[in-house]
Coordinates of C-alpha atoms and ligand atoms in Angstrom, one line a residue:
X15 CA -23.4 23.5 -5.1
X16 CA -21.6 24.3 -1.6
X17 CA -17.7 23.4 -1.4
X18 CA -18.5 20.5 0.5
X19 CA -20.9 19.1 -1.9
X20 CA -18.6 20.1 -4.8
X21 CA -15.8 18.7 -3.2
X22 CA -18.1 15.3 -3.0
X23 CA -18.8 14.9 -6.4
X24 CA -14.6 15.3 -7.7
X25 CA -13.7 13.0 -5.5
X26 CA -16.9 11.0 -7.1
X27 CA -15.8 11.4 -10.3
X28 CA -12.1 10.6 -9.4
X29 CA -13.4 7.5 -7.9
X30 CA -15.5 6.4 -10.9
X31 CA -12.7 6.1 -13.1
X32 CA -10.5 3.8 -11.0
X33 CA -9.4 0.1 -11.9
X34 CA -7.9 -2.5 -9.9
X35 CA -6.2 -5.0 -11.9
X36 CA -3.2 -7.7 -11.1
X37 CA 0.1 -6.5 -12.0
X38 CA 1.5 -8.1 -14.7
X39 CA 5.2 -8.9 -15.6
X40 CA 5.4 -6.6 -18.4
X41 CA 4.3 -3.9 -15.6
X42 CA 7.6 -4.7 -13.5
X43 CA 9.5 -1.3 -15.1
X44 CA 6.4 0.9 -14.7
X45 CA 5.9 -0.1 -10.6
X46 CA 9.6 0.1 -10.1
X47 CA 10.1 3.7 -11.8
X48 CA 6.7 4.9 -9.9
X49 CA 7.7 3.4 -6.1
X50 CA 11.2 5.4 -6.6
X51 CA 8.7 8.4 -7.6
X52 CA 6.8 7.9 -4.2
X53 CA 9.5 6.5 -2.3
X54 CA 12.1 9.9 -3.1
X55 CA 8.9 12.4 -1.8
X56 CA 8.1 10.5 1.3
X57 CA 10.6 9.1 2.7
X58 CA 13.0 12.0 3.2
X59 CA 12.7 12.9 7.2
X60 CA 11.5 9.4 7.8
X61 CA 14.8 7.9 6.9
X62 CA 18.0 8.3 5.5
X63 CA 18.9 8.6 1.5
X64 CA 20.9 5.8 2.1
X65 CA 18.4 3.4 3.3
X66 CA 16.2 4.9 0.9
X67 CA 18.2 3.6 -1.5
X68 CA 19.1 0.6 0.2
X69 CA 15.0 -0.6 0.5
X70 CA 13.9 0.3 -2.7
X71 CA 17.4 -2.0 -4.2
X72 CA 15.8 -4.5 -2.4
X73 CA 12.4 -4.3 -2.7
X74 CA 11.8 -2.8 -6.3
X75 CA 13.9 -3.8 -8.7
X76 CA 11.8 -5.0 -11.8
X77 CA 13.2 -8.4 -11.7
X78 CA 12.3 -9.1 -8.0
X79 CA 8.8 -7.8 -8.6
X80 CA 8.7 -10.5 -11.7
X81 CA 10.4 -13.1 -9.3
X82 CA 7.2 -12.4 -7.0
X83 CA 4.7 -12.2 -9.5
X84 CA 5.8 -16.4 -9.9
X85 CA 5.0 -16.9 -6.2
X86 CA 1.9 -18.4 -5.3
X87 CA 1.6 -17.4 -2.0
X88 CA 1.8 -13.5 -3.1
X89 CA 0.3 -11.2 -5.0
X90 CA 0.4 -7.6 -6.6
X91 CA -2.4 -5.4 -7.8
X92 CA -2.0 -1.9 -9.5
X93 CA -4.2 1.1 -9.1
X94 CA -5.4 2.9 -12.6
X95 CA -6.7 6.4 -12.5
X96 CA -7.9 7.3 -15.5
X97 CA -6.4 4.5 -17.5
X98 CA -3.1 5.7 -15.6
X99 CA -1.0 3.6 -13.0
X100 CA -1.4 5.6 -9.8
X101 CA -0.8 3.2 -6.8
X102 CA -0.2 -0.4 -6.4
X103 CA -0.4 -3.0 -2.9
X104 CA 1.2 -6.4 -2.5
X105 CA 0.3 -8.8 -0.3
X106 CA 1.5 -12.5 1.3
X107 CA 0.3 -15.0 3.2
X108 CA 2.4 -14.6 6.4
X109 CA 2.1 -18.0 7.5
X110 CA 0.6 -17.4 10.8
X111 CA -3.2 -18.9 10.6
X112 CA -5.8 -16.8 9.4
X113 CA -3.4 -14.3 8.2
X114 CA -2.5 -12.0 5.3
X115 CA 0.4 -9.6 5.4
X116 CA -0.3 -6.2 3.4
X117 CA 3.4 -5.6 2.4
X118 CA 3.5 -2.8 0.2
X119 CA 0.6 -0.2 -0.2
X120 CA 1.2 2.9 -2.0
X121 CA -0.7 5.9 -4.0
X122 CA 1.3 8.6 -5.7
X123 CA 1.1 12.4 -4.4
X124 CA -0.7 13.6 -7.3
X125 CA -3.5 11.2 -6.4
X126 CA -3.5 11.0 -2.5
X127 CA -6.2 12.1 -0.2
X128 CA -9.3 10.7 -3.1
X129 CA -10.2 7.5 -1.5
X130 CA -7.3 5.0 -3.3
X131 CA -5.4 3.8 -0.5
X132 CA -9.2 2.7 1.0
X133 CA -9.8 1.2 -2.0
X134 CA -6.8 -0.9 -2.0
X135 CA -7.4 -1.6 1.6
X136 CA -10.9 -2.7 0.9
X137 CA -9.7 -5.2 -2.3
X138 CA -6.9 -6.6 -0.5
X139 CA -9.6 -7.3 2.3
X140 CA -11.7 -9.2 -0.1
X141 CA -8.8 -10.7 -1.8
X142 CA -7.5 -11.7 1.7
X143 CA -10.9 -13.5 2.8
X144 CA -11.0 -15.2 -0.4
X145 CA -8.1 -16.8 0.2
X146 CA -9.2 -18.0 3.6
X147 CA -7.7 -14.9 5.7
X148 CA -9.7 -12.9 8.3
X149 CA -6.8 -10.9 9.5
X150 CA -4.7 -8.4 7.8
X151 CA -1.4 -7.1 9.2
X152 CA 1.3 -4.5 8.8
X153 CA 4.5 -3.0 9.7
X154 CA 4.7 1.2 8.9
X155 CA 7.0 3.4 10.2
X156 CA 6.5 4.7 13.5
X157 CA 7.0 8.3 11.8
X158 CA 5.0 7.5 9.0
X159 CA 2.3 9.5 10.5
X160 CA 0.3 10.4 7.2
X161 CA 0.4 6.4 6.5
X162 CA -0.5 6.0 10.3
X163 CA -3.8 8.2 9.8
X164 CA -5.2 6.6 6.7
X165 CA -4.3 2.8 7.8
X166 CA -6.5 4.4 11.3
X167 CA -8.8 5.9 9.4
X168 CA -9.0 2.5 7.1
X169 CA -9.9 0.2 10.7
X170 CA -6.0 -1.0 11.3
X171 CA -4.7 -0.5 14.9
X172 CA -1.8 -0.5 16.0
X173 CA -0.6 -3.7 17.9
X174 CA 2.7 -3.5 19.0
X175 CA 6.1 -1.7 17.9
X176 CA 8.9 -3.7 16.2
X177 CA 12.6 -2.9 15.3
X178 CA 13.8 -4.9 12.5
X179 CA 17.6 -4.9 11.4
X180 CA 17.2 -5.0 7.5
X181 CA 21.5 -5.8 6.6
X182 CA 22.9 -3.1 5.3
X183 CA 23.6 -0.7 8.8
X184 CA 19.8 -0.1 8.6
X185 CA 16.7 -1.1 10.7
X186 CA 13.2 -0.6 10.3
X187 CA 11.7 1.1 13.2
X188 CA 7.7 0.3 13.2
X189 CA 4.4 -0.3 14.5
X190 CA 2.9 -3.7 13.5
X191 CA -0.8 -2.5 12.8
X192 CA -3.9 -5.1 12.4
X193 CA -6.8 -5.0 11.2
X194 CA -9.9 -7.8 11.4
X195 CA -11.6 -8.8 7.8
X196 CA -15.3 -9.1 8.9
X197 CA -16.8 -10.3 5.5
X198 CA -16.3 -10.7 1.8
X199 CA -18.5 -7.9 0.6
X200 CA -17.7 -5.3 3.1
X201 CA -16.5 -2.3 1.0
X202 CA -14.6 -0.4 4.1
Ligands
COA27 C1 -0.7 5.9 2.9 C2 -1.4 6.0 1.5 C3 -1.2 4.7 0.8 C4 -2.8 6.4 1.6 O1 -3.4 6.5 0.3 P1 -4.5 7.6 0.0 O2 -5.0 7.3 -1.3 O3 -4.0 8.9 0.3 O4 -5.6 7.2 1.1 P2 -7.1 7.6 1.3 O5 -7.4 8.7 0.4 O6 -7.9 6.4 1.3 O7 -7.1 8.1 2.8 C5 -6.5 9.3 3.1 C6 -6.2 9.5 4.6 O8 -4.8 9.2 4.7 C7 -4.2 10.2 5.6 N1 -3.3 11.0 4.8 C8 -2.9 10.7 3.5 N2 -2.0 11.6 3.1 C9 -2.0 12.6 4.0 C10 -1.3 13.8 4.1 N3 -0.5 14.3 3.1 N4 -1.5 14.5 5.2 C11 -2.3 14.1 6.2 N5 -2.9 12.9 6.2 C12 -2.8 12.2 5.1 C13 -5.4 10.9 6.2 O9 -5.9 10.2 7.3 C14 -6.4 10.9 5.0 O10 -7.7 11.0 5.4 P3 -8.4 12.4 5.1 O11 -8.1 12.8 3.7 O12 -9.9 12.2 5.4 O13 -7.8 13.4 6.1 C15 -0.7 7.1 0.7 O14 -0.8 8.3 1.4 C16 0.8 6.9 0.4 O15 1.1 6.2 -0.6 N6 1.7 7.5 1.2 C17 3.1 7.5 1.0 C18 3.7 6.1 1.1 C19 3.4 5.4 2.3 O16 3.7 5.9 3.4 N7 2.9 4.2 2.2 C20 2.6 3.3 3.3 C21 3.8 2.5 3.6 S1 3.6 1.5 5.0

């Protein structure tokens, strides 16, 4: 087997073993601990320790996530590798018409680069449509460039840039990327 062909069939294999399941409140801990895991790796050069801080205080602290997990107009799904949590996405309606915003999307480092961002792109697609969407939206950071690739390489484009002040000192400095939901079954 040629490296190419080789290299096919791990990330096969690695693809096989994948689950996408809600998250669940009991799951709250595990999401929080692994987004600090993520969060402390990336972010660093993209923004301060301080907002670093500062974001994940206010976006993943376990009782938050459970507070979320009783809305209706929001979800969360985890990523098992394995029978092992290894990414997670959330998602809301935005309230503009037609439209779901993909709020959170992230794969640990150990797992990265084997197809599981697309695949939480492509359920949060179907997800989306079931619920009536046929547009999903973001906002990355316009240094993100890794996340700027795969969300390319996954159909988004980006739309505008936005600067958002987020308390605290600190503002998010982004691209607002779309991407149009063509049908239910579509696996890309
Ligand atoms: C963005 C992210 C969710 C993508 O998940 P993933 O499982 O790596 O995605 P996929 O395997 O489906 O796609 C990989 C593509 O992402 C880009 N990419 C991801 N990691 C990269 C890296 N370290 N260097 C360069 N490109 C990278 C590339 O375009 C890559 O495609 P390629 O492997 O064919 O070159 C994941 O990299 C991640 O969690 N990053 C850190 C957190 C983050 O920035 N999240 C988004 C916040 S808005």
């Amino acid at each position: 087997m040629n490296a190419d062909k080789r290299q096919g069939q791990l990330r096969r294999d690695a693809l096989e073993r994948v689950e996408i399941l809600p998250v669940e409140p009991g799951d709250a801990g595990r999401i929080s601990v692994l987004a600090r895991e993520i969060w402390e790796r990336h972010y660093p050069g993209i923004i301060s320790a301080a907002q670093i801080e500062y974001m994940l205080a206010q976006r993943y602290e376990p009782r938050l996530i459970r507070a979320e997990l009783q809305r209706d107009d929001l979800w969360w799904d985890k990523l098992l590798a394995a029978g092992r949590l290894a990414g997670f996405a959330s998602y809301f309606l935005s309230g503009q018409p037609g439209e779901m915003k993909l709020d959170k999307l992230y794969v640990h480092q150990d797992h990265q680069r084997r197809g599981y961002g697309g695949l939480l792109i492509s359920h949060v697609s179907r997800q989306s449509r079931a619920r009536g969407c046929s547009r999903l939206v973001l906002a990355v950071n316009r240094s993100n460039t890794n996340a700027i690739a795969a969300y390319r390489k996954h159909g988004f484009e980006v739309r505008e840039a936005a600067v958002k002040d987020i308390g605290g000192g600190f503002v998010m400095d982004d691209y607002i990327m779309v991407r149009e939901i063509r049908n239910v079954s579509e696996s890309g």
